[in-house]
Short mmCIF file of C-alpha atoms in Angstrom, two decimals:
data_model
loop_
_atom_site.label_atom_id
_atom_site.label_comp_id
_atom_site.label_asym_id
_atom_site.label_seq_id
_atom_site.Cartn_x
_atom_site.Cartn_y
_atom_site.Cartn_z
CA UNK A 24 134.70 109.67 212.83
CA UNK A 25 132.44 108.11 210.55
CA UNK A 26 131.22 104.52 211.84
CA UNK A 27 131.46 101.04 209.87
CA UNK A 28 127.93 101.27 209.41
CA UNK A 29 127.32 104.24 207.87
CA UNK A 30 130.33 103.95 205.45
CA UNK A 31 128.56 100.72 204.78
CA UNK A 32 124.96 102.31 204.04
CA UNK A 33 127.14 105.27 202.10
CA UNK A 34 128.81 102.97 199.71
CA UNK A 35 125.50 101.34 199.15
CA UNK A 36 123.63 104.14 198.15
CA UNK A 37 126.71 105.30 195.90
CA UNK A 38 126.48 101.56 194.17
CA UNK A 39 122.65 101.99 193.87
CA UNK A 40 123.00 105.54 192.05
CA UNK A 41 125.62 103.90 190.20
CA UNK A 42 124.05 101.15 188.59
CA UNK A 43 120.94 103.38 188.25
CA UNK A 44 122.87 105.23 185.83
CA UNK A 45 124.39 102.17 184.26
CA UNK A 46 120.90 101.20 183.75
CA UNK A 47 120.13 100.72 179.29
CA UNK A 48 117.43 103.05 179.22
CA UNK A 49 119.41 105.41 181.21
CA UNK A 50 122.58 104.80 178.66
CA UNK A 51 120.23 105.92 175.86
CA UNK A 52 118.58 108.86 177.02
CA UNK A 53 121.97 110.20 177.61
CA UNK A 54 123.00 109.10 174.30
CA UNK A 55 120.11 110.50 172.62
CA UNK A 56 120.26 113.78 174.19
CA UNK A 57 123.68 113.89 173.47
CA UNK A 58 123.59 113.32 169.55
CA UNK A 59 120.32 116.27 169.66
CA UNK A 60 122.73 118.60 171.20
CA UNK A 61 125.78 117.91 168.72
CA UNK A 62 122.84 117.97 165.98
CA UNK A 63 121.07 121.49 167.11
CA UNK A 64 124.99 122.90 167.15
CA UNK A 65 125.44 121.73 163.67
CA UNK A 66 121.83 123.16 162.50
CA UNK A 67 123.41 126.18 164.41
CA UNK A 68 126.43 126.73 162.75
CA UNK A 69 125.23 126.35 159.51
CA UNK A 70 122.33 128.86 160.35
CA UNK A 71 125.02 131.16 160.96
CA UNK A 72 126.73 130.44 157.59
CA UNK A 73 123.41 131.79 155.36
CA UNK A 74 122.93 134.72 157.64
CA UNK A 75 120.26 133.74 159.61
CA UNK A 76 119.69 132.59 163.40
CA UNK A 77 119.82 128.65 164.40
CA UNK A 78 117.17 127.04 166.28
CA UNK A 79 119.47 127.36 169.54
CA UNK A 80 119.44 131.33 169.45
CA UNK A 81 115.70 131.40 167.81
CA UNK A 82 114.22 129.69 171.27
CA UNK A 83 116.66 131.58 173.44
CA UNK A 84 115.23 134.85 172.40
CA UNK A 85 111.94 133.36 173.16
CA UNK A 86 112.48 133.46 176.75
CA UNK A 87 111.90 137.10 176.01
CA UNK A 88 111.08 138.08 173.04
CA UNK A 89 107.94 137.83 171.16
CA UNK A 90 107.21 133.87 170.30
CA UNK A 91 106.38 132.69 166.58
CA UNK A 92 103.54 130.45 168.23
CA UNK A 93 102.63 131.05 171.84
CA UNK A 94 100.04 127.59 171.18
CA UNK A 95 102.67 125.70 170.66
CA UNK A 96 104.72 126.71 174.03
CA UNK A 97 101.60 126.45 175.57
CA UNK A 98 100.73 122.69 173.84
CA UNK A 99 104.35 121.54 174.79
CA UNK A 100 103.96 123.12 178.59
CA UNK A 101 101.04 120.64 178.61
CA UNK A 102 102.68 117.36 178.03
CA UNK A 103 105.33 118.65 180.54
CA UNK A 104 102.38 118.79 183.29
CA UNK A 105 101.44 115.21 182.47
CA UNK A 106 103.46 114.25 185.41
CA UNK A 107 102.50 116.48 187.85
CA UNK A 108 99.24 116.33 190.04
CA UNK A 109 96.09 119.01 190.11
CA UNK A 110 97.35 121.16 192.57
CA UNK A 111 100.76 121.41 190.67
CA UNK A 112 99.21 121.79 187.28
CA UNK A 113 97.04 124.93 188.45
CA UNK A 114 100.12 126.29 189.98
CA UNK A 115 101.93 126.10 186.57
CA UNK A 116 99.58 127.39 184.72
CA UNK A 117 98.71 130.19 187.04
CA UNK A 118 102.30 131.08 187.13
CA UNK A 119 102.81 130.96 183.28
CA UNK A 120 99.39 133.20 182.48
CA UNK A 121 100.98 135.27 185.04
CA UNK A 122 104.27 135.70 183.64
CA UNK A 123 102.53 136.81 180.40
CA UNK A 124 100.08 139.30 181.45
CA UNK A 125 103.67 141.11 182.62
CA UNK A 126 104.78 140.46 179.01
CA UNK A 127 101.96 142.04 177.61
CA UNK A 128 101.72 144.92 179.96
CA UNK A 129 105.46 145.68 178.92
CA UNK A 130 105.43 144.91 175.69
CA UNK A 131 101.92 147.06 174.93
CA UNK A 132 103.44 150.04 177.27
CA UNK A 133 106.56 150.26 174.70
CA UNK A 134 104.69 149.07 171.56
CA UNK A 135 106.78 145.79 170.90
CA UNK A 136 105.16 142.86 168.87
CA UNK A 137 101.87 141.60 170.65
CA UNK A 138 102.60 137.47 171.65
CA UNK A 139 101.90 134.87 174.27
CA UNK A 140 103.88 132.19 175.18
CA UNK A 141 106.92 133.00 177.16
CA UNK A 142 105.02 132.39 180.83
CA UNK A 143 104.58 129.01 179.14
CA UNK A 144 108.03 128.63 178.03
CA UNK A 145 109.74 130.40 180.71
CA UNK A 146 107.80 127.78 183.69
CA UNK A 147 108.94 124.78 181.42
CA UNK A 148 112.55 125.99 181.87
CA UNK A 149 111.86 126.42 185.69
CA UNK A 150 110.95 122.83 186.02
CA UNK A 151 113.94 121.68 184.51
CA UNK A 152 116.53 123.44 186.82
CA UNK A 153 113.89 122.12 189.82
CA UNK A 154 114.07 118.83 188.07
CA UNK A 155 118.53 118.93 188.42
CA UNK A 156 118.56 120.65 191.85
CA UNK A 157 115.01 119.66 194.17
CA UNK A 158 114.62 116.18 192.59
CA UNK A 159 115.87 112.55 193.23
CA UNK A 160 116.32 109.58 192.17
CA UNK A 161 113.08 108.15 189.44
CA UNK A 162 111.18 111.91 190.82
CA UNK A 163 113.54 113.19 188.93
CA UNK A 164 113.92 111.21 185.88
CA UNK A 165 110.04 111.56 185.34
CA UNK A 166 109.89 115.70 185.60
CA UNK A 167 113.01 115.38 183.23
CA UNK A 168 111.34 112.93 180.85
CA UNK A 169 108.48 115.71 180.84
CA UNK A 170 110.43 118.45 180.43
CA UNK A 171 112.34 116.80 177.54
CA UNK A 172 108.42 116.11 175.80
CA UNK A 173 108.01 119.90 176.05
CA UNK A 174 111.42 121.24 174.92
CA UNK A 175 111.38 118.41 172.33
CA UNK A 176 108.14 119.60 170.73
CA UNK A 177 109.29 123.32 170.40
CA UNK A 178 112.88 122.91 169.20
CA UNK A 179 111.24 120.55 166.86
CA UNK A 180 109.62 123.32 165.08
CA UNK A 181 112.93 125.53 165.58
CA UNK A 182 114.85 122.67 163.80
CA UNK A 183 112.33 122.77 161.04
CA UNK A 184 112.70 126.02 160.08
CA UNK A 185 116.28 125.58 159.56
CA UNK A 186 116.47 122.79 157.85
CA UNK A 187 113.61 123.95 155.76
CA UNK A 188 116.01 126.66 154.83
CA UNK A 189 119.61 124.39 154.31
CA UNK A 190 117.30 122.61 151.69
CA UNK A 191 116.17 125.26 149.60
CA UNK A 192 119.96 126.83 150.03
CA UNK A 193 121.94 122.90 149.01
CA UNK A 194 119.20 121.62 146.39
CA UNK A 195 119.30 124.21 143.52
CA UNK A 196 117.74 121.89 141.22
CA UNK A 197 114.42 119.88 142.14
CA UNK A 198 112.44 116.80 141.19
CA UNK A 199 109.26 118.00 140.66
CA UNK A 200 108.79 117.17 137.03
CA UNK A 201 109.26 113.23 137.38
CA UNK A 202 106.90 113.96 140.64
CA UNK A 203 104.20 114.99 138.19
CA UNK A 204 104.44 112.49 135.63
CA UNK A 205 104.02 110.07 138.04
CA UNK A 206 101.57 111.17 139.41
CA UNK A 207 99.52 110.85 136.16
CA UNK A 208 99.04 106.77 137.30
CA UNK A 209 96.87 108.52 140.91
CA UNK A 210 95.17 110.59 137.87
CA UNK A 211 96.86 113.86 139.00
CA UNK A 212 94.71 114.10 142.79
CA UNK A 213 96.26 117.60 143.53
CA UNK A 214 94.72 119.41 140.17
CA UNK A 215 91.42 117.45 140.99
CA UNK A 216 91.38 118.31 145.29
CA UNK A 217 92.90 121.83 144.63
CA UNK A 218 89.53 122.81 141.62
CA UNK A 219 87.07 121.36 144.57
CA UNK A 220 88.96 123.80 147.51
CA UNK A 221 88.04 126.35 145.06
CA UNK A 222 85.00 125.28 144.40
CA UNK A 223 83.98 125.12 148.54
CA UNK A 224 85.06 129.21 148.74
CA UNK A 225 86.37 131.08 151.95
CA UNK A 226 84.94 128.58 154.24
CA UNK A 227 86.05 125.62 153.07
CA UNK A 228 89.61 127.17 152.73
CA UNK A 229 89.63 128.54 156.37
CA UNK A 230 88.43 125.06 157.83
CA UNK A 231 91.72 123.42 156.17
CA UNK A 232 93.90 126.06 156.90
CA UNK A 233 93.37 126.10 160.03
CA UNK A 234 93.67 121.80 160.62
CA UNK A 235 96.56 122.00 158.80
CA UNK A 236 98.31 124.55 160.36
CA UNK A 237 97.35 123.19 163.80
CA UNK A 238 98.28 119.63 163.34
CA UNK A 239 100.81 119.69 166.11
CA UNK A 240 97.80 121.02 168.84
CA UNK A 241 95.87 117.84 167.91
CA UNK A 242 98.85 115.53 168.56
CA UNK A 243 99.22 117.01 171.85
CA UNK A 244 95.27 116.52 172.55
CA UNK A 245 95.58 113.00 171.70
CA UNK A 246 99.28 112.37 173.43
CA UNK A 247 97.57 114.14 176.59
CA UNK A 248 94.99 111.34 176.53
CA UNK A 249 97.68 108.95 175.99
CA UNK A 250 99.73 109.94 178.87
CA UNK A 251 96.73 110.97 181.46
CA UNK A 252 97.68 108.03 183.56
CA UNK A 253 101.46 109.19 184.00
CA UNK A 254 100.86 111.23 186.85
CA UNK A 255 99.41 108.57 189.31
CA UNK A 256 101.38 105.69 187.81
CA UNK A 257 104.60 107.48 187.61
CA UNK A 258 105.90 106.39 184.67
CA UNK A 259 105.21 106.96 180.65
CA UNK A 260 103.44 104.40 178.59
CA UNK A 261 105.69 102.04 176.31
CA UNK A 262 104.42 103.90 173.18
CA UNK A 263 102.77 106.77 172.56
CA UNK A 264 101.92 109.69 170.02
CA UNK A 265 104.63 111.77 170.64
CA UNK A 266 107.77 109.18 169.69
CA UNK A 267 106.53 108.18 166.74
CA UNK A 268 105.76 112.59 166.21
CA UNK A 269 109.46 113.16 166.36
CA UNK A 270 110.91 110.28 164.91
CA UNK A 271 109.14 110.98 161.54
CA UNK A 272 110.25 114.86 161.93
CA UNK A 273 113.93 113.77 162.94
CA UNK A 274 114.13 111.07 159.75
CA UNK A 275 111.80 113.00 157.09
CA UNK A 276 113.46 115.94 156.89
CA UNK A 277 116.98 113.72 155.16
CA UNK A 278 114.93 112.33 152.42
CA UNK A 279 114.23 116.02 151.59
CA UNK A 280 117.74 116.13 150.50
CA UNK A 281 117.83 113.22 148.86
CA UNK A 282 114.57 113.71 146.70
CA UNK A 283 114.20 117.52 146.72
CA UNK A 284 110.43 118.58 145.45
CA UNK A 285 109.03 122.19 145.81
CA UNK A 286 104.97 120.80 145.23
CA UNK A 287 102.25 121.66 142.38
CA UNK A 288 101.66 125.15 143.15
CA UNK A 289 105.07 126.20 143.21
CA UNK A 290 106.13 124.02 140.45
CA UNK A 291 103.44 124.62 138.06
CA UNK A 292 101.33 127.48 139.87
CA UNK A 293 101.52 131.48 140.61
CA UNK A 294 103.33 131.00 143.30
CA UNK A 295 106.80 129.48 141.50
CA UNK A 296 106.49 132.97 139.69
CA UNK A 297 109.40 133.24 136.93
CA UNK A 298 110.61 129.81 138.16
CA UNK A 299 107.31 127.68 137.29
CA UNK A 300 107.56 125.29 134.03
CA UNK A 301 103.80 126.73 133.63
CA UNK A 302 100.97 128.52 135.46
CA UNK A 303 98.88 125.02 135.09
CA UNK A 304 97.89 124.42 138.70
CA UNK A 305 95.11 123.46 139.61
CA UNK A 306 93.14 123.94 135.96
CA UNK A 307 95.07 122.43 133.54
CA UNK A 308 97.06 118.91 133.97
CA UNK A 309 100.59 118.81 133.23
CA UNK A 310 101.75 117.57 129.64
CA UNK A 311 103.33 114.20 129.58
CA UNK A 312 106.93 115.04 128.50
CA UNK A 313 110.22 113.55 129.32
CA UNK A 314 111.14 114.75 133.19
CA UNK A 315 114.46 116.55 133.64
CA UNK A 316 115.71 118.34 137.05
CA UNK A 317 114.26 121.88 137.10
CA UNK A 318 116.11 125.24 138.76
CA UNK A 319 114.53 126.45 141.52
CA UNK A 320 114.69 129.72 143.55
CA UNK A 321 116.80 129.58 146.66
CA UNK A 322 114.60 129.75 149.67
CA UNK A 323 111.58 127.77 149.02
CA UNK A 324 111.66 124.48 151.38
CA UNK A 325 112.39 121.32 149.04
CA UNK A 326 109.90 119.94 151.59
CA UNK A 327 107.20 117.67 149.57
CA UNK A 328 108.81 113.95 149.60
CA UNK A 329 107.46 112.45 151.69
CA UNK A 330 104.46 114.53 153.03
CA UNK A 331 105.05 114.93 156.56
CA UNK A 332 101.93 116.53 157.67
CA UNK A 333 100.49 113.22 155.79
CA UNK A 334 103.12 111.23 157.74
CA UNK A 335 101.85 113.05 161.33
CA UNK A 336 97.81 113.21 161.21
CA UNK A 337 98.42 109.19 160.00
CA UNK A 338 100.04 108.99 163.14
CA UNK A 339 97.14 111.02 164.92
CA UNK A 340 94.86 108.77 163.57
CA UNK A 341 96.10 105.58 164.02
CA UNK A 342 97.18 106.90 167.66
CA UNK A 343 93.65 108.00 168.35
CA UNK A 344 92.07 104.70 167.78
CA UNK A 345 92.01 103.49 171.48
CA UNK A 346 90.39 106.73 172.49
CA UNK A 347 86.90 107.67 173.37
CA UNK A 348 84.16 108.19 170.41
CA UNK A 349 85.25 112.19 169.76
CA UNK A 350 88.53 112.10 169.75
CA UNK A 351 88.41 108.77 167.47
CA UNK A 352 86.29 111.05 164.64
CA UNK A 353 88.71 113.87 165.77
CA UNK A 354 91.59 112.26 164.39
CA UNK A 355 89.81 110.62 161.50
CA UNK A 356 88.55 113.87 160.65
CA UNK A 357 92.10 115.64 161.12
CA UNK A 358 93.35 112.87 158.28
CA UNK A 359 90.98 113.75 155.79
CA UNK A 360 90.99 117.05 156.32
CA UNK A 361 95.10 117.42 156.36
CA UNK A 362 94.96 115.42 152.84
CA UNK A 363 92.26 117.78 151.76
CA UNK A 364 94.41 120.79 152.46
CA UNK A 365 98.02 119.37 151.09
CA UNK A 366 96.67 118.49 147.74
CA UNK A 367 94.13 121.01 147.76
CA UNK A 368 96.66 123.94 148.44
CA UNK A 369 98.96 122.55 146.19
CA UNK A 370 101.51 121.98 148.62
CA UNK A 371 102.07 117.72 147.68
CA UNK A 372 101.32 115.66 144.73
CA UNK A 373 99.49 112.05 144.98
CA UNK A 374 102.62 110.25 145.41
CA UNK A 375 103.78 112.05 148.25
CA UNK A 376 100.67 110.85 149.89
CA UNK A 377 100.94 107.49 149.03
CA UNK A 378 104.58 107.75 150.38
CA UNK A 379 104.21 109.22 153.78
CA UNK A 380 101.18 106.51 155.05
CA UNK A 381 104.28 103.86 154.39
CA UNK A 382 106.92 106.12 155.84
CA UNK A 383 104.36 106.79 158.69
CA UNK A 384 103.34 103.24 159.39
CA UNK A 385 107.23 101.37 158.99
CA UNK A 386 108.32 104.63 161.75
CA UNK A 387 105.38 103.44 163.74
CA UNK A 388 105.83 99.56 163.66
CA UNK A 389 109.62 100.03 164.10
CA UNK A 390 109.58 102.36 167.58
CA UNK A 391 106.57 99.35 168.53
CA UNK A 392 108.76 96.11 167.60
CA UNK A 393 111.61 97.71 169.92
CA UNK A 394 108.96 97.71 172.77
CA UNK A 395 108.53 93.85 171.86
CA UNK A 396 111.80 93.08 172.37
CA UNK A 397 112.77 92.74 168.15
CA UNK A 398 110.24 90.93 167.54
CA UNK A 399 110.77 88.90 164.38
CA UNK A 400 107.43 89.78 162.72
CA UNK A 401 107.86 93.12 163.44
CA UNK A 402 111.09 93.59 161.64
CA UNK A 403 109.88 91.92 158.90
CA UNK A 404 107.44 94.88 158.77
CA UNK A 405 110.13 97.12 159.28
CA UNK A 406 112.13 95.45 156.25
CA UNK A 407 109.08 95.34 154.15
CA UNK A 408 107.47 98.61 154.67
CA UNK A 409 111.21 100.40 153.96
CA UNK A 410 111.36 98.18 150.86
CA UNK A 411 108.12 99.58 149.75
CA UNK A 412 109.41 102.82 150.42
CA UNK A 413 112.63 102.95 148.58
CA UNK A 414 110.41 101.37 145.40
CA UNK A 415 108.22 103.99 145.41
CA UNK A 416 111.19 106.53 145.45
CA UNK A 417 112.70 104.65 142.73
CA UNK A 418 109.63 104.39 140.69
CA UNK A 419 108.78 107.96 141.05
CA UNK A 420 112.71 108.85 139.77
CA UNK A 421 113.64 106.26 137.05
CA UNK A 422 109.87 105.19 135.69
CA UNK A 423 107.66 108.18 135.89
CA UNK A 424 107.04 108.07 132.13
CA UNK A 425 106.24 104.40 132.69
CA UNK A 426 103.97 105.01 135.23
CA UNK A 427 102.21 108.15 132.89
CA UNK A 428 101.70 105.95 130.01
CA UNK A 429 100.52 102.97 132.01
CA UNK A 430 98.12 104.55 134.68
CA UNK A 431 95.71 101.50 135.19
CA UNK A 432 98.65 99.54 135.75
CA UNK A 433 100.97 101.64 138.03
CA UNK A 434 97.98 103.32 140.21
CA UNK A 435 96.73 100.73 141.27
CA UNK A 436 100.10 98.93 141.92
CA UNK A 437 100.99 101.97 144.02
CA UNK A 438 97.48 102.18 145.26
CA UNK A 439 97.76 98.37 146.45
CA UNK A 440 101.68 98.74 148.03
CA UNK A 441 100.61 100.85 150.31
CA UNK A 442 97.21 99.29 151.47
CA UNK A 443 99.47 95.87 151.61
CA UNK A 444 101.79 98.37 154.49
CA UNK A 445 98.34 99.13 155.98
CA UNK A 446 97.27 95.13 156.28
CA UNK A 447 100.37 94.37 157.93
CA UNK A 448 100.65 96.96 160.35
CA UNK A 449 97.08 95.96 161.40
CA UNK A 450 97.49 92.52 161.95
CA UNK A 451 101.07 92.95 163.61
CA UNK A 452 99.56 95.87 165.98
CA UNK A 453 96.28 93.00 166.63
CA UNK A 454 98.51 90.16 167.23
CA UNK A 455 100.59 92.50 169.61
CA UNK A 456 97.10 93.68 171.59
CA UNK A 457 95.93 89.90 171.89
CA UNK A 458 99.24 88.74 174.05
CA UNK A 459 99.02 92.22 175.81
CA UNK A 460 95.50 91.10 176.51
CA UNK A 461 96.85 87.65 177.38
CA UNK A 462 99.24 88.52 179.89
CA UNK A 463 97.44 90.83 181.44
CA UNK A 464 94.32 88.34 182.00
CA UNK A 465 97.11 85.58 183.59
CA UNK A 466 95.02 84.14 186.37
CA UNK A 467 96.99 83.79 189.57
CA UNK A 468 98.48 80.31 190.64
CA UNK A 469 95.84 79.18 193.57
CA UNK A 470 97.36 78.49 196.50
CA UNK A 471 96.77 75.30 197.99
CA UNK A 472 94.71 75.05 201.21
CA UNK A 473 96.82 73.94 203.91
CA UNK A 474 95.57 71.00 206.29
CA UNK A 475 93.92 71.39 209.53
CA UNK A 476 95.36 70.00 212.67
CA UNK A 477 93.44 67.32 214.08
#
């Protein structure tokens, strides 16, 4: 028979757990990984409907099948070990290059496709299951918060891909005319970047093909710098990279729908083929003629408004800022370089630029003023930077020919939004450092010497 006392201490700890679980930040992980699961399903589902496989059954057939990008598992494996000590981390990543040497043993013996990745992918998955069934209490909440970074990162991609794919299925028609005219006001920067890629050769095309398809590696190299401390303090950082890396690829992807562009090259390049208005990219300007919608095939990704890899190595750079020397020209080097490659490839026009540094910086300052406990300046950034936004979507629709035949008005108005985005993000993010500063310099209350007995 159980004693007083220990039904006592029982319903205690059941309380604790309880309220543990009650707990807000509990409440809204929960909530959030609910609404991704209901969201991959849906991505899922309508996958199925064009004929193709969802993100769900594209990952699960990376457990052992060949992966797309074994850096990526690899990248995502290492924010996962973030929270785990030395000795841990060389007995993950033992076990995981371990795994894959079988993999490729196998796969070379029977002459499947040659890929890395699933040791990564495949110890990432272990951790979660010892995360549910050898973990307790905030133990577990940290390996889970780890594990979520990881999986997070490479259904990320998975999701892309689909919804890459809805867009060029729902959007038959695209934008890209008004796009251009616009862009006459930034004095067309993709015709001018792409003739100078050209004019750099093989090398200078390799160098920005290869930041630009590696983008996500260097937000992993600075979110492991961010997070370096998570292992001995045991909990994540407010802020860091990563949030503010899937928030912009969770909320970018909608404006796609809403302001479908296919970018220069496609548009007005070889590559648009028998859909291109012209083969003018990147020699010849586009004419300044009234913008309609333009047909457009039916599995190019509508992907241009804003530019997200604009949108992510602004977020690399503006996360790398508090780092040491390298990694501070690292990211400022990944920024130039990324806008190099999107206009210079032909992938984005000038005002998609101009448009992801706001979108970039409002995402930013929003998932920051929620740290701050809503704090009024920073909504007013929030509110301000969106309003920008919208305007510059609504410009770029309803007064492109305005902007064309008015460039040294509209450029630099354009040109002067977004660096007025840029002011107030920096003083709100300087003002928010000083009374971090502050209260972390409090000087303790002395304590009053007590008087001797006499």
């Amino acid at each position: 028979m159980i004693s007083a006392e220990k039904r006592a201490i029982s319903r205690k700890g059941g309380g604790a757990e309880s309220a543990a679980w009650r707990r807000p930040s509990v409440v809204l992980w929960v909530a959030v990984g609910a609404v991704a699961i209901g969201f991959l399903i849906a991505l899922e589902i309508a996958a199925r409907g064009y004929g193709v496989r969802g993100p769900i059954t594209d990952q699960a057939r990376e457990v052992v099948f060949a992966p797309k990008s074994g850096t990526v598992l690899y990248a995502s494996m290492a924010l996962m070990l973030v929270v785990f000590t030395w000795r841990q981390r060389f007995i993950a990543i033992g076990a995981a290059v371990g795994i894959d040497l079988v993999f490729w043993l196998v796969r070379r013996a029977v002459g499947a496709e040659m890929m890395y990745g699933n040791g990564a992918l495949l110890v990432t998955l272990a951790c979660a299951v010892i995360a549910l069934t050898r973990r307790t209490g905030r133990e577990r909440m940290l390996l889970l918060q780890g594990v979520g970074l990881a999986l997070l990162l490479v259904t990320g991609r998975k999701t892309g891909y689909t919804w890459l794919l809805i867009t060029s299925k729902t959007r038959p028609n695209v934008l890209d005319p008004y796009v251009a005219t616009a862009d006459q006001a930034l004095g067309n920067p993709s015709w001018v970047a792409g003739r100078i890629v050209e004019a750099t050769g093989v090398v200078g095309f390799r160098v920005l093909e290869f930041v630009y398809i590696q983008l996500a590696v260097m937000a992993v190299v600075v979110s492991l710098y961010q997070l370096r401390k998570v292992a001995v303090e045991r909990r994540f950082p407010r802020h860091h990279l990563v949030r503010t890396f899937l928030a912009i690829g969770l909320l970018g992807p909608g404006i796609y729908m809403v302001f479908p562009v296919v970018g220069p090259i496609f548009a007005y390049g070889a590559d648009g083929g028998q859909w291109a208005l012209a083969e003018l990219w990147p020699n010849t300007p586009p004419p300044i003629t009234t913008p309609q919608p333009m047909p457009f095939d039916e599995f190019t990704p509508r992907n241009c408004m804003p530019s997200l890899h604009t949108a992510w190595a602004t977020a690399i750079f503006i996360h790398s800022r508090k780092a040491p020397r390298a990694l501070r020209w690292a990211g400022t080097f990944w920024l130039i370089a990324t806008l190099g490659a999107t206009l210079g490839f032909g992938y984005h026009y000038g005002a998609d630029i101009v448009a992801g540094v706001v979108f970039t910086l409002t995402i930013d300052a929003g998932l920051r003023t929620l740290d701050h406990g809503r704090d009024r300046k920073g909504i007013q950034l929030v509110a301000y930077g969106t309003a920008v936004f919208v305007a510059m979507l609504l410009s770029y629709r309803y007064l492109s020919m305005e902007m064309a035949a008015h460039p040294w008005v509209f450029g630099p108005l354009l040109v002067l939004s977004m660096v007025s985005v840029i002011h107030g993000y920096v003083r709100l993010t300087k003002r928010w450092d000083r009374l971090a500063a502050a209260a972390a310099h409090v000087p303790q209350q002395r304590r009053e010497q007590q008087p001797e007995l006499v």
